[in-house]
PDB file of C-alpha atoms and ligand atoms in Angstrom:
ATOM      1  CA  MET A   1     126.198 -77.754  21.867  1.00 51.00           C
ATOM      2  CA  VAL A   2     123.056 -79.384  20.619  1.00 53.00           C
ATOM      3  CA  LYS A   3     121.305 -78.570  23.850  1.00 57.00           C
ATOM      4  CA  LEU A   4     122.454 -75.020  23.561  1.00 55.00           C
ATOM      5  CA  VAL A   5     121.106 -74.706  20.043  1.00 53.00           C
ATOM      6  CA  LEU A   6     117.850 -76.342  21.029  1.00 54.00           C
ATOM      7  CA  ALA A   7     117.589 -74.013  23.980  1.00 55.00           C
ATOM      8  CA  LEU A   8     118.211 -71.029  21.743  1.00 56.00           C
ATOM      9  CA  ALA A   9     115.576 -72.111  19.267  1.00 55.00           C
ATOM     10  CA  ALA A  10     113.067 -72.825  22.005  1.00 54.00           C
ATOM     11  CA  LEU A  11     113.780 -69.564  23.774  1.00 52.00           C
ATOM     12  CA  ALA A  12     113.506 -67.567  20.581  1.00 52.00           C
ATOM     13  CA  LEU A  13     110.160 -69.154  19.837  1.00 49.00           C
ATOM     14  CA  THR A  14     109.057 -68.589  23.415  1.00 44.00           C
ATOM     15  CA  LEU A  15     110.032 -64.949  23.323  1.00 44.00           C
ATOM     16  CA  LEU A  16     108.290 -64.490  20.006  1.00 43.00           C
ATOM     17  CA  ALA A  17     105.168 -65.974  21.493  1.00 38.00           C
ATOM     18  CA  VAL A  18     105.302 -64.241  24.868  1.00 35.00           C
ATOM     19  CA  TYR A  19     105.879 -60.778  23.524  1.00 33.00           C
ATOM     20  CA  ALA A  20     103.526 -60.826  20.559  1.00 32.00           C
ATOM     21  CA  GLU A  21     101.146 -57.986  21.146  1.00 28.00           C
ATOM     22  CA  ASP A  22      97.939 -58.843  19.401  1.00 26.00           C
ATOM     23  CA  GLU A  23      97.620 -62.564  19.674  1.00 26.00           C
ATOM     24  CA  VAL A  24      98.077 -65.103  22.368  1.00 27.00           C
ATOM     25  CA  HIS A  25     100.410 -67.726  20.981  1.00 28.00           C
ATOM     26  CA  ASP A  26     100.404 -71.279  22.119  1.00 30.00           C
ATOM     27  CA  ILE A  27     103.861 -72.761  22.002  1.00 31.00           C
ATOM     28  CA  SER A  28     102.929 -75.879  23.896  1.00 32.00           C
ATOM     29  CA  THR A  29     102.673 -77.693  20.581  1.00 34.00           C
ATOM     30  CA  PHE A  30     106.347 -77.038  19.849  1.00 33.00           C
ATOM     31  CA  LYS A  31     108.158 -79.981  21.356  1.00 34.00           C
ATOM     32  CA  LEU A  32     111.880 -80.294  21.327  1.00 34.00           C
ATOM     33  CA  GLY A  33     113.027 -83.484  19.742  1.00 34.00           C
ATOM     34  CA  GLU A  34     110.494 -83.560  16.965  1.00 36.00           C
ATOM     35  CA  GLY A  35     109.735 -81.530  13.889  1.00 36.00           C
ATOM     36  CA  PRO A  36     112.128 -79.180  12.093  1.00 40.00           C
ATOM     37  CA  VAL A  37     114.674 -79.097  14.877  1.00 39.00           C
ATOM     38  CA  GLU A  38     115.084 -82.830  14.924  1.00 38.00           C
ATOM     39  CA  GLU A  39     115.155 -83.046  11.163  1.00 43.00           C
ATOM     40  CA  ALA A  40     117.801 -80.362  10.935  1.00 40.00           C
ATOM     41  CA  LEU A  41     119.924 -82.105  13.521  1.00 42.00           C
ATOM     42  CA  ALA A  42     119.462 -85.496  11.932  1.00 44.00           C
ATOM     43  CA  GLU A  43     120.817 -84.066   8.716  1.00 43.00           C
ATOM     44  CA  GLY A  44     123.693 -82.417  10.482  1.00 39.00           C
ATOM     45  CA  GLU A  45     125.145 -79.349   8.928  1.00 34.00           C
ATOM     46  CA  THR A  46     123.504 -78.839   5.598  1.00 37.00           C
ATOM     47  CA  GLU A  47     125.985 -77.756   2.991  1.00 34.00           C
ATOM     48  CA  ASN A  48     125.028 -74.926   0.756  1.00 31.00           C
ATOM     49  CA  PRO A  49     125.914 -75.918  -2.808  1.00 30.00           C
ATOM     50  CA  ASP A  50     126.274 -72.245  -3.729  1.00 30.00           C
ATOM     51  CA  VAL A  51     129.244 -71.825  -1.452  1.00 29.00           C
ATOM     52  CA  VAL A  52     132.660 -72.399  -2.887  1.00 30.00           C
ATOM     53  CA  THR A  53     135.045 -73.035  -0.044  1.00 33.00           C
ATOM     54  CA  GLU A  54     138.328 -71.624  -1.225  1.00 35.00           C
ATOM     55  CA  ALA A  55     141.512 -73.173  -0.050  1.00 33.00           C
ATOM     56  CA  PRO A  56     143.357 -70.452   1.793  1.00 37.00           C
ATOM     57  CA  ALA A  57     145.694 -68.881  -0.721  1.00 37.00           C
ATOM     58  CA  ALA A  58     149.323 -68.452   0.222  1.00 39.00           C
ATOM     59  CA  SER A  59     150.350 -64.833   0.072  1.00 43.00           C
ATOM     60  CA  GLY A  60     153.339 -62.735   0.923  1.00 46.00           C
ATOM     61  CA  ILE A  61     157.012 -63.527   1.229  1.00 54.00           C
ATOM     62  CA  LEU A  62     156.766 -64.655   4.823  1.00 52.00           C
ATOM     63  CA  SER A  63     154.101 -67.188   4.169  1.00 51.00           C
ATOM     64  CA  ALA A  64     155.957 -68.401   1.066  1.00 55.00           C
ATOM     65  CA  ILE A  65     159.111 -68.978   3.103  1.00 60.00           C
ATOM     66  CA  ALA A  66     157.376 -70.459   6.063  1.00 61.00           C
ATOM     67  CA  GLY A  67     154.897 -72.382   3.979  1.00 59.00           C
ATOM     68  CA  ILE A  68     152.058 -70.802   5.909  1.00 60.00           C
ATOM     69  CA  SER A  69     148.852 -70.210   4.092  1.00 61.00           C
ATOM     70  CA  ILE A  70     146.902 -67.065   4.812  1.00 62.00           C
ATOM     71  CA  PRO A  71     143.243 -66.935   3.944  1.00 64.00           C
ATOM     72  CA  GLN A  72     141.980 -64.380   1.483  1.00 85.00           C
ATOM     73  CA  CYS A  73     139.531 -62.361   3.461  1.00 93.00           C
ATOM     74  CA  VAL A  74     136.860 -60.387   1.687  1.00 95.00           C
ATOM     75  CA  ARG A  75     136.285 -56.922   3.004  1.00 95.00           C
ATOM     76  CA  LYS A  76     133.462 -54.854   1.634  1.00 96.00           C
ATOM     77  CA  LYS A  77     133.384 -51.104   1.857  1.00 93.00           C
ATOM     78  CA  ALA A  78     130.788 -49.652   4.184  1.00 89.00           C
ATOM     79  CA  ASP A  79     129.445 -47.564   1.313  1.00 88.00           C
ATOM     80  CA  LEU A  80     129.231 -50.380  -1.220  1.00 94.00           C
ATOM     81  CA  THR A  81     126.591 -50.386  -3.914  1.00 96.00           C
ATOM     82  CA  CYS A  82     123.710 -52.761  -3.266  1.00 97.00           C
ATOM     83  CA  PRO A  83     122.696 -55.271  -4.441  1.00 97.00           C
ATOM     84  CA  ASP A  84     126.061 -56.978  -4.070  1.00 97.00           C
ATOM     85  CA  SER A  85     126.699 -60.475  -5.408  1.00 96.00           C
ATOM     86  CA  ASP A  86     128.216 -61.605  -2.083  1.00 97.00           C
ATOM     87  CA  ILE A  87     125.145 -60.592  -0.085  1.00 98.00           C
ATOM     88  CA  ASN A  88     121.991 -62.434  -1.012  1.00 98.00           C
ATOM     89  CA  TYR A  89     118.507 -62.649   0.407  1.00 98.00           C
ATOM     90  CA  TYR A  90     116.000 -65.428   0.077  1.00 97.00           C
ATOM     91  CA  LEU A  91     112.303 -65.421   0.678  1.00 97.00           C
ATOM     92  CA  TYR A  92     110.651 -68.561   1.929  1.00 94.00           C
ATOM     93  CA  SER A  93     106.938 -68.628   1.427  1.00 83.00           C
ATOM     94  CA  GLY A  94     104.933 -71.770   1.761  1.00 67.00           C
ATOM     95  CA  GLU A  95     106.512 -75.119   2.549  1.00 62.00           C
ATOM     96  CA  THR A  96     108.777 -75.387  -0.428  1.00 69.00           C
ATOM     97  CA  LYS A  97     109.105 -72.083  -2.198  1.00 83.00           C
ATOM     98  CA  LYS A  98     112.465 -70.364  -1.954  1.00 90.00           C
ATOM     99  CA  MET A  99     113.115 -67.279  -4.032  1.00 94.00           C
ATOM    100  CA  LYS A 100     116.257 -65.242  -4.334  1.00 96.00           C
ATOM    101  CA  PHE A 101     115.483 -61.576  -3.903  1.00 97.00           C
ATOM    102  CA  ASP A 102     115.738 -59.344  -6.916  1.00 97.00           C
ATOM    103  CA  THR A 103     115.194 -55.828  -5.687  1.00 96.00           C
ATOM    104  CA  THR A 104     115.989 -54.460  -9.137  1.00 96.00           C
ATOM    105  CA  SER A 105     112.754 -55.903 -10.479  1.00 96.00           C
ATOM    106  CA  ASP A 106     109.325 -54.533  -9.608  1.00 93.00           C
ATOM    107  CA  GLU A 107     107.761 -57.718 -10.924  1.00 96.00           C
ATOM    108  CA  TRP A 108     109.731 -59.906  -8.570  1.00 96.00           C
ATOM    109  CA  PHE A 109     107.539 -58.989  -5.609  1.00 95.00           C
ATOM    110  CA  GLU A 110     104.338 -59.890  -7.441  1.00 93.00           C
ATOM    111  CA  GLN A 111     105.405 -63.416  -8.223  1.00 91.00           C
ATOM    112  CA  SER A 112     107.398 -64.038  -5.056  1.00 93.00           C
ATOM    113  CA  GLY A 113     104.546 -65.265  -2.901  1.00 91.00           C
ATOM    114  CA  PHE A 114     105.196 -62.513  -0.374  1.00 94.00           C
ATOM    115  CA  ASP A 115     102.087 -61.981   1.742  1.00 94.00           C
ATOM    116  CA  VAL A 116     101.981 -58.473   3.195  1.00 95.00           C
ATOM    117  CA  LYS A 117      99.321 -59.579   5.674  1.00 95.00           C
ATOM    118  CA  LYS A 118     101.802 -61.870   7.397  1.00 95.00           C
ATOM    119  CA  PRO A 119     104.539 -60.697   9.735  1.00 96.00           C
ATOM    120  CA  THR A 120     108.001 -60.573   8.205  1.00 97.00           C
ATOM    121  CA  VAL A 121     111.087 -62.071   9.800  1.00 97.00           C
ATOM    122  CA  PHE A 122     114.694 -61.460   8.778  1.00 98.00           C
ATOM    123  CA  LEU A 123     117.239 -64.061   9.823  1.00 98.00           C
ATOM    124  CA  PHE A 124     120.977 -63.363   9.960  1.00 98.00           C
ATOM    125  CA  HIS A 125     123.728 -65.905  10.435  1.00 97.00           C
ATOM    126  CA  GLY A 126     126.990 -65.371  12.255  1.00 96.00           C
ATOM    127  CA  TYR A 127     130.707 -65.735  11.682  1.00 94.00           C
ATOM    128  CA  GLN A 128     131.513 -68.841   9.589  1.00 93.00           C
ATOM    129  CA  GLY A 129     127.818 -69.219   8.923  1.00 95.00           C
ATOM    130  CA  GLY A 130     125.564 -69.227   5.912  1.00 95.00           C
ATOM    131  CA  GLU A 131     121.911 -69.266   5.021  1.00 93.00           C
ATOM    132  CA  ASN A 132     122.002 -73.045   4.944  1.00 91.00           C
ATOM    133  CA  VAL A 133     124.477 -73.729   7.732  1.00 91.00           C
ATOM    134  CA  MET A 134     123.806 -74.670  11.319  1.00 90.00           C
ATOM    135  CA  PRO A 135     122.675 -73.342  13.715  1.00 89.00           C
ATOM    136  CA  THR A 136     120.445 -70.779  12.012  1.00 90.00           C
ATOM    137  CA  VAL A 137     118.997 -73.573   9.864  1.00 91.00           C
ATOM    138  CA  ILE A 138     117.020 -74.667  12.915  1.00 92.00           C
ATOM    139  CA  LEU A 139     115.258 -71.333  13.153  1.00 94.00           C
ATOM    140  CA  ARG A 140     114.830 -71.074   9.414  1.00 93.00           C
ATOM    141  CA  ASP A 141     113.156 -74.454   9.200  1.00 91.00           C
ATOM    142  CA  ALA A 142     110.970 -73.812  12.229  1.00 92.00           C
ATOM    143  CA  TYR A 143     109.652 -70.653  10.570  1.00 93.00           C
ATOM    144  CA  ILE A 144     109.148 -72.352   7.240  1.00 91.00           C
ATOM    145  CA  LYS A 145     107.266 -75.140   8.921  1.00 90.00           C
ATOM    146  CA  ASN A 146     105.101 -72.709  10.822  1.00 91.00           C
ATOM    147  CA  GLY A 147     103.962 -71.022   7.625  1.00 91.00           C
ATOM    148  CA  SER A 148     102.549 -67.820   9.133  1.00 93.00           C
ATOM    149  CA  TYR A 149     105.533 -65.644   8.316  1.00 95.00           C
ATOM    150  CA  ASN A 150     107.349 -64.176   5.375  1.00 96.00           C
ATOM    151  CA  LEU A 151     110.781 -65.482   6.215  1.00 96.00           C
ATOM    152  CA  ILE A 152     113.785 -63.755   4.710  1.00 97.00           C
ATOM    153  CA  THR A 153     117.209 -65.262   5.183  1.00 97.00           C
ATOM    154  CA  ALA A 154     120.354 -63.322   4.445  1.00 98.00           C
ATOM    155  CA  ASP A 155     123.373 -65.156   3.047  1.00 98.00           C
ATOM    156  CA  TYR A 156     126.929 -63.782   3.048  1.00 98.00           C
ATOM    157  CA  PRO A 157     129.267 -66.708   3.733  1.00 97.00           C
ATOM    158  CA  THR A 158     132.238 -65.271   1.833  1.00 96.00           C
ATOM    159  CA  LEU A 159     132.148 -62.189   4.074  1.00 97.00           C
ATOM    160  CA  VAL A 160     132.404 -64.163   7.314  1.00 96.00           C
ATOM    161  CA  LYS A 161     134.924 -66.842   6.454  1.00 94.00           C
ATOM    162  CA  GLU A 162     136.921 -68.762   8.990  1.00 90.00           C
ATOM    163  CA  ARG A 163     140.007 -66.904  10.250  1.00 89.00           C
ATOM    164  CA  CYS A 164     138.622 -63.665   8.834  1.00 92.00           C
ATOM    165  CA  ASP A 165     136.980 -62.422  11.997  1.00 89.00           C
ATOM    166  CA  ARG A 166     138.142 -58.815  11.647  1.00 91.00           C
ATOM    167  CA  ALA A 167     136.903 -58.620   8.080  1.00 93.00           C
ATOM    168  CA  ALA A 168     133.676 -60.307   9.165  1.00 94.00           C
ATOM    169  CA  GLN A 169     133.066 -57.648  11.772  1.00 93.00           C
ATOM    170  CA  GLN A 170     133.692 -54.874   9.289  1.00 94.00           C
ATOM    171  CA  ASN A 171     131.389 -56.553   6.821  1.00 96.00           C
ATOM    172  CA  ALA A 172     128.477 -56.280   9.236  1.00 96.00           C
ATOM    173  CA  GLU A 173     127.934 -52.719   8.109  1.00 96.00           C
ATOM    174  CA  PRO A 174     127.775 -53.331   4.351  1.00 97.00           C
ATOM    175  CA  VAL A 175     125.419 -56.255   4.964  1.00 98.00           C
ATOM    176  CA  ALA A 176     123.266 -53.950   7.074  1.00 98.00           C
ATOM    177  CA  LYS A 177     123.273 -51.354   4.314  1.00 97.00           C
ATOM    178  CA  CYS A 178     122.072 -53.870   1.716  1.00 98.00           C
ATOM    179  CA  THR A 179     119.445 -55.105   4.173  1.00 98.00           C
ATOM    180  CA  ALA A 180     118.117 -51.584   4.487  1.00 97.00           C
ATOM    181  CA  ASP A 181     117.815 -51.523   0.691  1.00 97.00           C
ATOM    182  CA  VAL A 182     115.835 -54.769   0.762  1.00 98.00           C
ATOM    183  CA  PHE A 183     113.664 -53.242   3.428  1.00 98.00           C
ATOM    184  CA  ALA A 184     113.066 -50.115   1.338  1.00 97.00           C
ATOM    185  CA  TYR A 185     111.984 -52.356  -1.540  1.00 98.00           C
ATOM    186  CA  LEU A 186     109.575 -54.223   0.737  1.00 98.00           C
ATOM    187  CA  LYS A 187     108.227 -50.997   2.152  1.00 97.00           C
ATOM    188  CA  LYS A 188     107.467 -49.756  -1.330  1.00 97.00           C
ATOM    189  CA  ASN A 189     105.381 -52.908  -1.694  1.00 97.00           C
ATOM    190  CA  GLY A 190     103.409 -52.456   1.511  1.00 96.00           C
ATOM    191  CA  VAL A 191     105.506 -54.095   4.219  1.00 97.00           C
ATOM    192  CA  THR A 192     105.770 -52.097   7.437  1.00 97.00           C
ATOM    193  CA  ALA A 193     108.523 -51.916  10.017  1.00 96.00           C
ATOM    194  CA  GLU A 194     106.072 -52.588  12.804  1.00 95.00           C
ATOM    195  CA  GLN A 195     105.276 -56.011  11.406  1.00 96.00           C
ATOM    196  CA  THR A 196     108.952 -56.858  10.977  1.00 98.00           C
ATOM    197  CA  THR A 197     111.230 -58.775  13.314  1.00 98.00           C
ATOM    198  CA  CYS A 198     114.954 -59.232  12.897  1.00 98.00           C
ATOM    199  CA  ILE A 199     116.644 -62.288  14.359  1.00 98.00           C
ATOM    200  CA  GLY A 200     120.396 -62.585  14.376  1.00 98.00           C
ATOM    201  CA  PHE A 201     122.800 -65.130  15.707  1.00 97.00           C
ATOM    202  CA  SER A 202     126.121 -63.860  17.069  1.00 95.00           C
ATOM    203  CA  LEU A 203     127.524 -61.435  14.463  1.00 96.00           C
ATOM    204  CA  GLY A 204     124.084 -61.507  12.839  1.00 97.00           C
ATOM    205  CA  ALA A 205     122.570 -59.916  15.943  1.00 97.00           C
ATOM    206  CA  HIS A 206     124.731 -56.860  15.355  1.00 97.00           C
ATOM    207  CA  ILE A 207     123.732 -56.794  11.699  1.00 98.00           C
ATOM    208  CA  CYS A 208     120.120 -56.435  12.899  1.00 98.00           C
ATOM    209  CA  GLY A 209     121.208 -53.561  15.133  1.00 97.00           C
ATOM    210  CA  ILE A 210     123.271 -51.792  12.483  1.00 97.00           C
ATOM    211  CA  THR A 211     120.493 -52.233   9.902  1.00 98.00           C
ATOM    212  CA  ALA A 212     118.196 -50.332  12.249  1.00 97.00           C
ATOM    213  CA  ASN A 213     120.416 -47.283  11.910  1.00 96.00           C
ATOM    214  CA  PHE A 214     119.780 -47.197   8.169  1.00 96.00           C
ATOM    215  CA  LEU A 215     115.996 -47.473   8.471  1.00 96.00           C
ATOM    216  CA  PRO A 216     113.584 -44.548   8.596  1.00 94.00           C
ATOM    217  CA  GLU A 217     111.524 -46.201  11.308  1.00 95.00           C
ATOM    218  CA  LYS A 218     112.035 -48.875  13.897  1.00 97.00           C
ATOM    219  CA  MET A 219     111.275 -52.523  13.410  1.00 97.00           C
ATOM    220  CA  ALA A 220     108.976 -54.119  15.945  1.00 98.00           C
ATOM    221  CA  LYS A 221     111.593 -56.357  17.418  1.00 98.00           C
ATOM    222  CA  ILE A 222     115.136 -57.607  17.308  1.00 98.00           C
ATOM    223  CA  VAL A 223     115.936 -60.992  18.821  1.00 98.00           C
ATOM    224  CA  ALA A 224     119.664 -61.357  19.452  1.00 97.00           C
ATOM    225  CA  LEU A 225     120.805 -64.938  19.899  1.00 96.00           C
ATOM    226  CA  ASP A 226     124.092 -64.918  21.715  1.00 95.00           C
ATOM    227  CA  PRO A 227     125.078 -61.517  20.314  1.00 95.00           C
ATOM    228  CA  ALA A 228     128.797 -61.430  19.492  1.00 93.00           C
ATOM    229  CA  GLY A 229     130.979 -59.785  22.091  1.00 91.00           C
ATOM    230  CA  ALA A 230     134.416 -59.617  20.542  1.00 75.00           C
ATOM    231  CA  ARG A 231     135.267 -55.999  19.757  1.00 79.00           C
ATOM    232  CA  PHE A 232     131.626 -55.049  19.179  1.00 84.00           C
ATOM    233  CA  ASN A 233     131.243 -53.939  22.773  1.00 77.00           C
ATOM    234  CA  ARG A 234     133.894 -51.280  22.211  1.00 79.00           C
ATOM    235  CA  ARG A 235     132.118 -49.770  19.244  1.00 83.00           C
ATOM    236  CA  ASN A 236     129.771 -46.823  19.074  1.00 87.00           C
ATOM    237  CA  LYS A 237     126.103 -47.707  19.235  1.00 86.00           C
ATOM    238  CA  ASP A 238     125.573 -47.069  15.548  1.00 86.00           C
ATOM    239  CA  LYS A 239     128.104 -49.816  14.765  1.00 90.00           C
ATOM    240  CA  ARG A 240     126.567 -52.483  16.988  1.00 93.00           C
ATOM    241  CA  LEU A 241     123.325 -53.666  18.537  1.00 96.00           C
ATOM    242  CA  ASP A 242     121.805 -51.607  21.326  1.00 95.00           C
ATOM    243  CA  GLU A 243     118.484 -51.386  23.121  1.00 95.00           C
ATOM    244  CA  ALA A 244     117.182 -48.542  20.957  1.00 96.00           C
ATOM    245  CA  ASP A 245     117.495 -50.402  17.630  1.00 97.00           C
ATOM    246  CA  ALA A 246     113.895 -51.668  17.580  1.00 98.00           C
ATOM    247  CA  LEU A 247     110.695 -51.013  19.488  1.00 97.00           C
ATOM    248  CA  THR A 248     111.904 -53.863  21.637  1.00 97.00           C
ATOM    249  CA  VAL A 249     115.203 -55.746  21.707  1.00 97.00           C
ATOM    250  CA  HIS A 250     115.460 -59.171  23.306  1.00 96.00           C
ATOM    251  CA  ALA A 251     118.766 -60.897  23.803  1.00 95.00           C
ATOM    252  CA  ILE A 252     119.629 -64.401  24.899  1.00 95.00           C
ATOM    253  CA  HIS A 253     123.201 -64.626  26.125  1.00 94.00           C
ATOM    254  CA  THR A 254     124.658 -68.095  26.207  1.00 91.00           C
ATOM    255  CA  ASP A 255     128.399 -67.516  25.974  1.00 88.00           C
ATOM    256  CA  THR A 256     129.410 -64.450  27.915  1.00 86.00           C
ATOM    257  CA  ARG A 257     132.936 -65.683  28.527  1.00 82.00           C
ATOM    258  CA  ARG A 258     134.315 -65.941  25.055  1.00 82.00           C
ATOM    259  CA  TYR A 259     132.515 -65.106  21.856  1.00 86.00           C
ATOM    260  CA  GLY A 260     129.324 -63.712  23.228  1.00 90.00           C
ATOM    261  CA  GLU A 261     128.485 -60.346  24.726  1.00 90.00           C
ATOM    262  CA  GLY A 262     128.395 -60.181  28.500  1.00 87.00           C
ATOM    263  CA  GLU A 263     126.804 -56.744  28.759  1.00 88.00           C
ATOM    264  CA  VAL A 264     123.132 -55.958  28.508  1.00 90.00           C
ATOM    265  CA  VAL A 265     122.285 -55.043  24.908  1.00 92.00           C
ATOM    266  CA  GLY A 266     118.492 -55.188  24.857  1.00 93.00           C
ATOM    267  CA  LYS A 267     115.375 -54.259  26.758  1.00 93.00           C
ATOM    268  CA  ALA A 268     115.113 -57.844  27.968  1.00 92.00           C
ATOM    269  CA  ASP A 269     118.307 -59.851  28.311  1.00 93.00           C
ATOM    270  CA  VAL A 270     118.238 -63.492  29.319  1.00 91.00           C
ATOM    271  CA  CYS A 271     121.501 -64.989  30.520  1.00 91.00           C
ATOM    272  CA  VAL A 272     121.176 -68.736  30.250  1.00 88.00           C
ATOM    273  CA  ASN A 273     123.127 -70.335  33.102  1.00 86.00           C
ATOM    274  CA  ASN A 274     124.492 -66.899  33.810  1.00 83.00           C
ATOM    275  CA  GLY A 275     125.947 -66.917  30.306  1.00 84.00           C
ATOM    276  CA  ARG A 276     128.050 -70.036  30.895  1.00 85.00           C
ATOM    277  CA  GLN A 277     127.208 -73.480  29.656  1.00 80.00           C
ATOM    278  CA  PRO A 278     128.845 -76.098  31.863  1.00 80.00           C
ATOM    279  CA  ALA A 279     127.190 -78.891  29.894  1.00 76.00           C
ATOM    280  CA  CYS A 280     129.224 -77.923  26.822  1.00 71.00           C
ATOM    281  CA  LYS A 281     132.596 -77.904  28.492  1.00 69.00           C
ATOM    282  CA  ASP A 282     133.628 -81.343  27.256  1.00 64.00           C
ATOM    283  CA  ALA A 283     132.520 -80.681  23.701  1.00 62.00           C
ATOM    284  CA  PRO A 284     135.229 -81.884  21.304  1.00 57.00           C
ATOM    285  CA  SER A 285     135.473 -78.567  19.534  1.00 52.00           C
ATOM    286  CA  GLU A 286     134.198 -75.066  19.905  1.00 49.00           C
ATOM    287  CA  SER A 287     133.276 -74.929  16.269  1.00 48.00           C
ATOM    288  CA  SER A 288     129.635 -74.202  15.658  1.00 44.00           C
ATOM    289  CA  ASN A 289     129.629 -77.105  13.245  1.00 42.00           C
ATOM    290  CA  ASP A 290     130.032 -79.743  15.926  1.00 40.00           C
ATOM    291  CA  PHE A 291     127.029 -81.118  17.667  1.00 40.00           C
ATOM    292  CA  ILE A 292     126.864 -83.648  20.402  1.00 38.00           C
ATOM    293  CA  LEU A 293     123.762 -85.766  20.475  1.00 38.00           C
ATOM    294  CA  ASN A 294     123.007 -87.598  23.653  1.00 32.00           C
TER     295      ASN A 294
HETATM  296  C1  NAG B   1     103.034 -70.441  14.073  1.00 89.19           C
HETATM  297  O1  NAG B   1     103.511 -69.616  15.122  1.00 89.19           O
HETATM  298  C2  NAG B   1     102.488 -68.873  15.758  1.00 89.19           C
HETATM  299  C3  NAG B   1     103.190 -67.979  16.769  1.00 89.19           C
HETATM  300  O2  NAG B   1     103.974 -68.691  17.675  1.00 89.19           O
HETATM  301  C4  NAG B   1     101.468 -69.809  16.377  1.00 89.19           C
HETATM  302  O3  NAG B   1     100.433 -69.076  16.962  1.00 89.19           O
HETATM  303  C5  NAG B   1     100.901 -70.723  15.310  1.00 89.19           C
HETATM  304  O4  NAG B   1     100.041 -71.673  15.883  1.00 89.19           O
HETATM  305  C6  NAG B   1     102.018 -71.437  14.589  1.00 89.19           C
HETATM  306  N1  NAG B   1     101.453 -72.187  13.492  1.00 89.19           N
HETATM  307  C7  NAG B   1     101.786 -73.465  13.273  1.00 89.19           C
HETATM  308  C8  NAG B   1     101.123 -74.096  12.106  1.00 89.19           C
HETATM  309  O5  NAG B   1     102.596 -74.063  13.953  1.00 89.19           O
END
């Protein structure tokens, strides 16, 4: 798993460098095994103190009799009003500054440290993820460390809770809607779609794609890291990621057999090991929270 995550991070950085239009990027300085990736792995999964992990609440007669507990899944309506307290956005500018977005305040932008001259990157986590949960932490920290981007992370852990996969999939759309609102706020302050990239892991990749359908113009790029397969591939294109959702869409498929999408979703699709990872087959668990270091 750790190799997979490292490969994803490295590939994402490579793609970002290779396809950048104006500049020639040198990624030779980014070495696996040192820097933000290593630090993130050394720390393991970083717990987000904001997240309250509810014990699954027992509900219904059946579960009462059988003693089974059923998790309370949060489902948001597609037409919810944004901002929503379960969907938060953070701006990282500089090495240490982290600011929670407040799109209701015009002053927020001024004091946020947002630099409209820098490219903007949105980062979306997947099912069971969070802004501060592996594996997206690796990408987040790599961008923070780099310093040449306005990095925006989206955080919606209660909408993608364990055992709530159906709800999580439905929640992709409301998250996308609120993201479009954040984008409208940024646009008002001088940020353009053509300097914006959206990166999403698994379910997050589809959030990038669905967000695109709410935007008046296309973002420069979407990078889909193992875009989720389950049920998304049976949806209409406006409810999932497709190749028309940004000026260019790159996808890295690493798990085409189970959770990931096996079909082409972008303009450039990379299938690592043909979408199968034999090195991970003896991993103790399929949970994204388990890493094997060797
Ligand atoms: C940040 O990333 C860009 C694009 O890959 C690269 O050109 C630049 O050198 C990086 N900066 C640092 C400080 O690593």
